[in-house]
Coordinates of C-alpha atoms and ligand atoms in Angstrom, one line a residue:
X1 CA 16.1 -25.3 -12.9
X2 CA 18.4 -28.2 -13.8
X3 CA 21.0 -27.1 -11.3
X4 CA 18.6 -27.7 -8.4
X5 CA 17.5 -30.9 -6.8
X6 CA 13.8 -31.1 -5.9
X7 CA 12.7 -32.4 -2.5
X8 CA 9.0 -33.1 -1.8
X9 CA 7.8 -30.5 0.8
X10 CA 4.0 -31.1 0.7
X11 CA 2.8 -34.3 -0.9
X12 CA -0.4 -34.5 -2.9
X13 CA -2.1 -36.2 0.1
X14 CA -1.1 -33.5 2.6
X15 CA -2.2 -30.8 0.1
X16 CA -5.5 -32.6 -0.3
X17 CA -6.1 -32.6 3.4
X18 CA -5.3 -28.9 3.8
X19 CA -7.4 -27.9 0.8
X20 CA -10.4 -29.8 2.1
X21 CA -10.0 -28.1 5.5
X22 CA -9.8 -24.7 3.9
X23 CA -12.8 -25.5 1.7
X24 CA -14.7 -26.4 4.9
X25 CA -13.8 -23.1 6.5
X26 CA -14.7 -21.1 3.4
X27 CA -18.0 -22.9 3.0
X28 CA -19.0 -22.1 6.5
X29 CA -17.9 -18.5 6.3
X30 CA -19.6 -17.7 3.0
X31 CA -22.7 -19.8 3.4
X32 CA -25.7 -17.9 2.0
X33 CA -23.4 -15.2 0.4
X34 CA -23.0 -14.1 -3.2
X35 CA -19.5 -15.5 -3.5
X36 CA -17.2 -14.8 -6.3
X37 CA -13.8 -16.6 -6.3
X38 CA -11.0 -14.7 -8.1
X39 CA -7.9 -16.7 -9.0
X40 CA -4.6 -14.8 -9.5
X41 CA -3.1 -16.2 -12.6
X42 CA -1.3 -18.3 -13.3
X43 CA -0.1 -19.9 -10.1
X44 CA -3.4 -20.4 -8.4
X45 CA -5.2 -22.3 -11.1
X46 CA -4.7 -25.8 -9.7
X47 CA -5.3 -24.8 -6.0
X48 CA -8.4 -22.9 -7.0
X49 CA -9.8 -25.8 -9.0
X50 CA -9.4 -28.2 -6.1
X51 CA -10.6 -25.6 -3.5
X52 CA -13.9 -24.8 -5.2
X53 CA -14.7 -28.5 -5.9
X54 CA -14.2 -29.3 -2.2
X55 CA -16.5 -26.4 -1.2
X56 CA -20.1 -27.2 -0.3
X57 CA -21.5 -23.8 -1.4
X58 CA -22.1 -22.3 -4.8
X59 CA -19.8 -19.6 -6.2
X60 CA -18.9 -17.9 -9.5
X61 CA -15.3 -17.6 -10.6
X62 CA -13.1 -15.2 -12.4
X63 CA -9.4 -14.6 -13.0
X64 CA -7.0 -11.7 -12.8
X65 CA -3.4 -11.6 -13.9
X66 CA -0.8 -9.3 -12.4
X67 CA 2.7 -8.5 -13.4
X68 CA 5.4 -6.9 -11.3
X69 CA 8.1 -4.9 -12.9
X70 CA 11.7 -6.0 -12.3
X71 CA 13.3 -9.5 -12.4
X72 CA 11.6 -12.8 -11.8
X73 CA 13.0 -13.2 -8.4
X74 CA 13.3 -9.7 -7.0
X75 CA 10.0 -7.9 -6.7
X76 CA 10.3 -4.2 -7.5
X77 CA 7.1 -3.3 -5.8
X78 CA 5.5 -1.8 -8.9
X79 CA 2.6 -4.0 -9.8
X80 CA 0.1 -3.7 -12.7
X81 CA -3.0 -5.6 -13.8
X82 CA -2.3 -7.3 -17.2
X83 CA -5.7 -9.1 -17.3
X84 CA -8.6 -7.8 -15.2
X85 CA -11.6 -9.7 -14.0
X86 CA -14.7 -9.4 -16.2
X87 CA -17.2 -9.6 -13.3
X88 CA -18.6 -6.5 -11.5
X89 CA -17.8 -7.0 -7.8
X90 CA -19.6 -4.0 -6.3
X91 CA -21.7 -5.2 -3.4
X92 CA -20.5 -8.8 -3.7
X93 CA -18.5 -11.1 -1.5
X94 CA -15.0 -11.7 -3.1
X95 CA -12.5 -14.3 -2.2
X96 CA -9.1 -13.9 -3.9
X97 CA -7.1 -17.1 -4.3
X98 CA -3.3 -16.9 -4.6
X99 CA -0.6 -19.5 -4.8
X100 CA 2.0 -18.0 -2.5
X101 CA 2.5 -14.7 -0.6
X102 CA 6.1 -13.5 -0.3
X103 CA 6.8 -9.8 0.1
X104 CA 3.1 -9.0 0.1
X105 CA 3.5 -6.3 -2.6
X106 CA 1.3 -8.1 -5.1
X107 CA -1.7 -8.6 -2.9
X108 CA -1.4 -5.3 -1.1
X109 CA -1.7 -3.7 -4.5
X110 CA -4.5 -5.9 -5.6
X111 CA -6.4 -5.3 -2.4
X112 CA -6.2 -1.5 -2.9
X113 CA -7.4 -1.9 -6.5
X114 CA -10.3 -4.2 -5.7
X115 CA -11.5 -2.1 -2.7
X116 CA -11.9 0.8 -5.1
X117 CA -14.8 -1.2 -6.6
X118 CA -16.6 -1.4 -3.3
X119 CA -17.2 -5.2 -2.8
X120 CA -19.4 -6.1 0.2
X121 CA -16.5 -8.1 1.6
X122 CA -13.0 -8.9 0.3
X123 CA -11.1 -11.9 1.7
X124 CA -7.8 -13.6 0.7
X125 CA -6.8 -17.2 0.6
X126 CA -3.3 -18.4 -0.2
X127 CA -1.9 -21.9 -0.4
X128 CA 1.4 -20.9 1.0
X129 CA 2.4 -18.0 3.1
X130 CA 6.0 -16.8 3.6
X131 CA 5.0 -14.4 6.4
X132 CA 8.5 -13.5 7.6
X133 CA 9.4 -12.2 4.1
X134 CA 6.9 -9.4 4.1
X135 CA 8.0 -6.0 2.9
X136 CA 4.6 -4.5 3.3
X137 CA 1.9 -5.5 5.9
X138 CA -0.5 -8.0 4.4
X139 CA -2.4 -10.7 6.2
X140 CA -4.3 -13.5 4.4
X141 CA -7.6 -14.7 5.9
X142 CA -7.0 -18.3 4.9
X143 CA -3.6 -20.0 4.7
X144 CA -2.8 -23.5 3.6
X145 CA 0.8 -23.7 4.7
X146 CA 3.2 -21.4 6.5
X147 CA 6.7 -21.5 5.0
X148 CA 9.8 -20.2 6.7
X149 CA 12.3 -20.5 3.8
X150 CA 13.0 -21.9 0.4
X151 CA 11.7 -21.6 -3.1
X152 CA 8.9 -24.0 -4.0
X153 CA 7.5 -25.3 -7.2
X154 CA 4.7 -27.6 -8.3
X155 CA 0.9 -27.7 -7.9
X156 CA 0.6 -24.5 -10.0
X157 CA 3.8 -22.8 -8.7
X158 CA 6.6 -22.3 -11.1
X159 CA 10.2 -21.5 -11.5
X160 CA 10.6 -19.6 -14.7
X161 CA 7.3 -21.1 -16.0
X162 CA 8.5 -24.7 -15.3
X163 CA 7.2 -27.3 -13.0
X164 CA 3.6 -26.0 -12.6
X165 CA 2.2 -29.4 -13.7
X166 CA 3.7 -31.4 -10.8
X167 CA 1.0 -32.8 -8.4
X168 CA 3.1 -32.3 -5.3
X169 CA 5.0 -29.2 -4.0
X170 CA 8.7 -29.4 -4.0
X171 CA 11.4 -27.2 -2.5
X172 CA 14.4 -26.5 -4.7
X173 CA 17.8 -27.3 -3.2
X174 CA 21.3 -26.4 -4.6
Ligands
IMP1 P1 4.9 -10.9 -3.6 O1 4.1 -11.4 -2.4 O2 4.4 -9.7 -4.2 O3 6.4 -10.9 -3.3 O4 4.8 -12.0 -4.8 C1 4.3 -13.2 -4.6 C2 4.5 -13.9 -6.0 O5 5.9 -14.2 -6.1 C3 3.8 -15.2 -6.1 O6 2.5 -15.0 -6.6 C4 4.7 -16.0 -6.9 O7 4.4 -15.8 -8.3 C5 6.1 -15.5 -6.7 N1 6.8 -16.4 -5.7 C6 7.2 -16.0 -4.5 N2 7.8 -17.1 -3.8 C7 7.7 -18.1 -4.7 C8 8.1 -19.5 -4.6 O8 8.7 -20.0 -3.6 N3 7.8 -20.3 -5.7 C9 7.2 -19.8 -6.8 N4 6.8 -18.5 -6.9 C10 7.0 -17.7 -5.9
MG2 MG1 1.8 -15.7 -8.5

């Protein structure tokens, strides 16, 4: 990552505002429901922690980890679950929280897998959405930021496992 310069794209204040707005939406939509929030590891952990604390309704949480075959930057399309959730979701309202959607392959796969377990509802929330990069159709129900181009790090997002700890989101520049 040393060969890139980092430029702040979303400051912690801007992120905070968006997360609070999303939390408001989620709280309204899931009021009175049996909500389980499922974080996709590792990238979503900071976003999810802020999101659920800004929500005004109760929830339970769980985590899932997915791996895609192929290199770190090029998605092969073959995804597998390396750590599954431990909570039964049949008949429950599930909100999956992701850091960023790119080709859509990861969440399209996850959606198919989770639907097999017959949740009552299944919704998706992503901090960042690179909509124009889709290789398969996938639409997130809640989106923090739409991003046209660039590779971003910080606030949970990594480049080769680096930079997750940064409180702001940066775009990498050559
Ligand atoms: P996809 O939607 O299946 O292509 O994969 C999305 C995953 O790729 C995300 O969960 C991230 O782990 C990773 N990813 C895609 N774009 C970025 C980025 O700009 N920064 C950090 N990770 C990214
Ligand atoms: Mg990820």
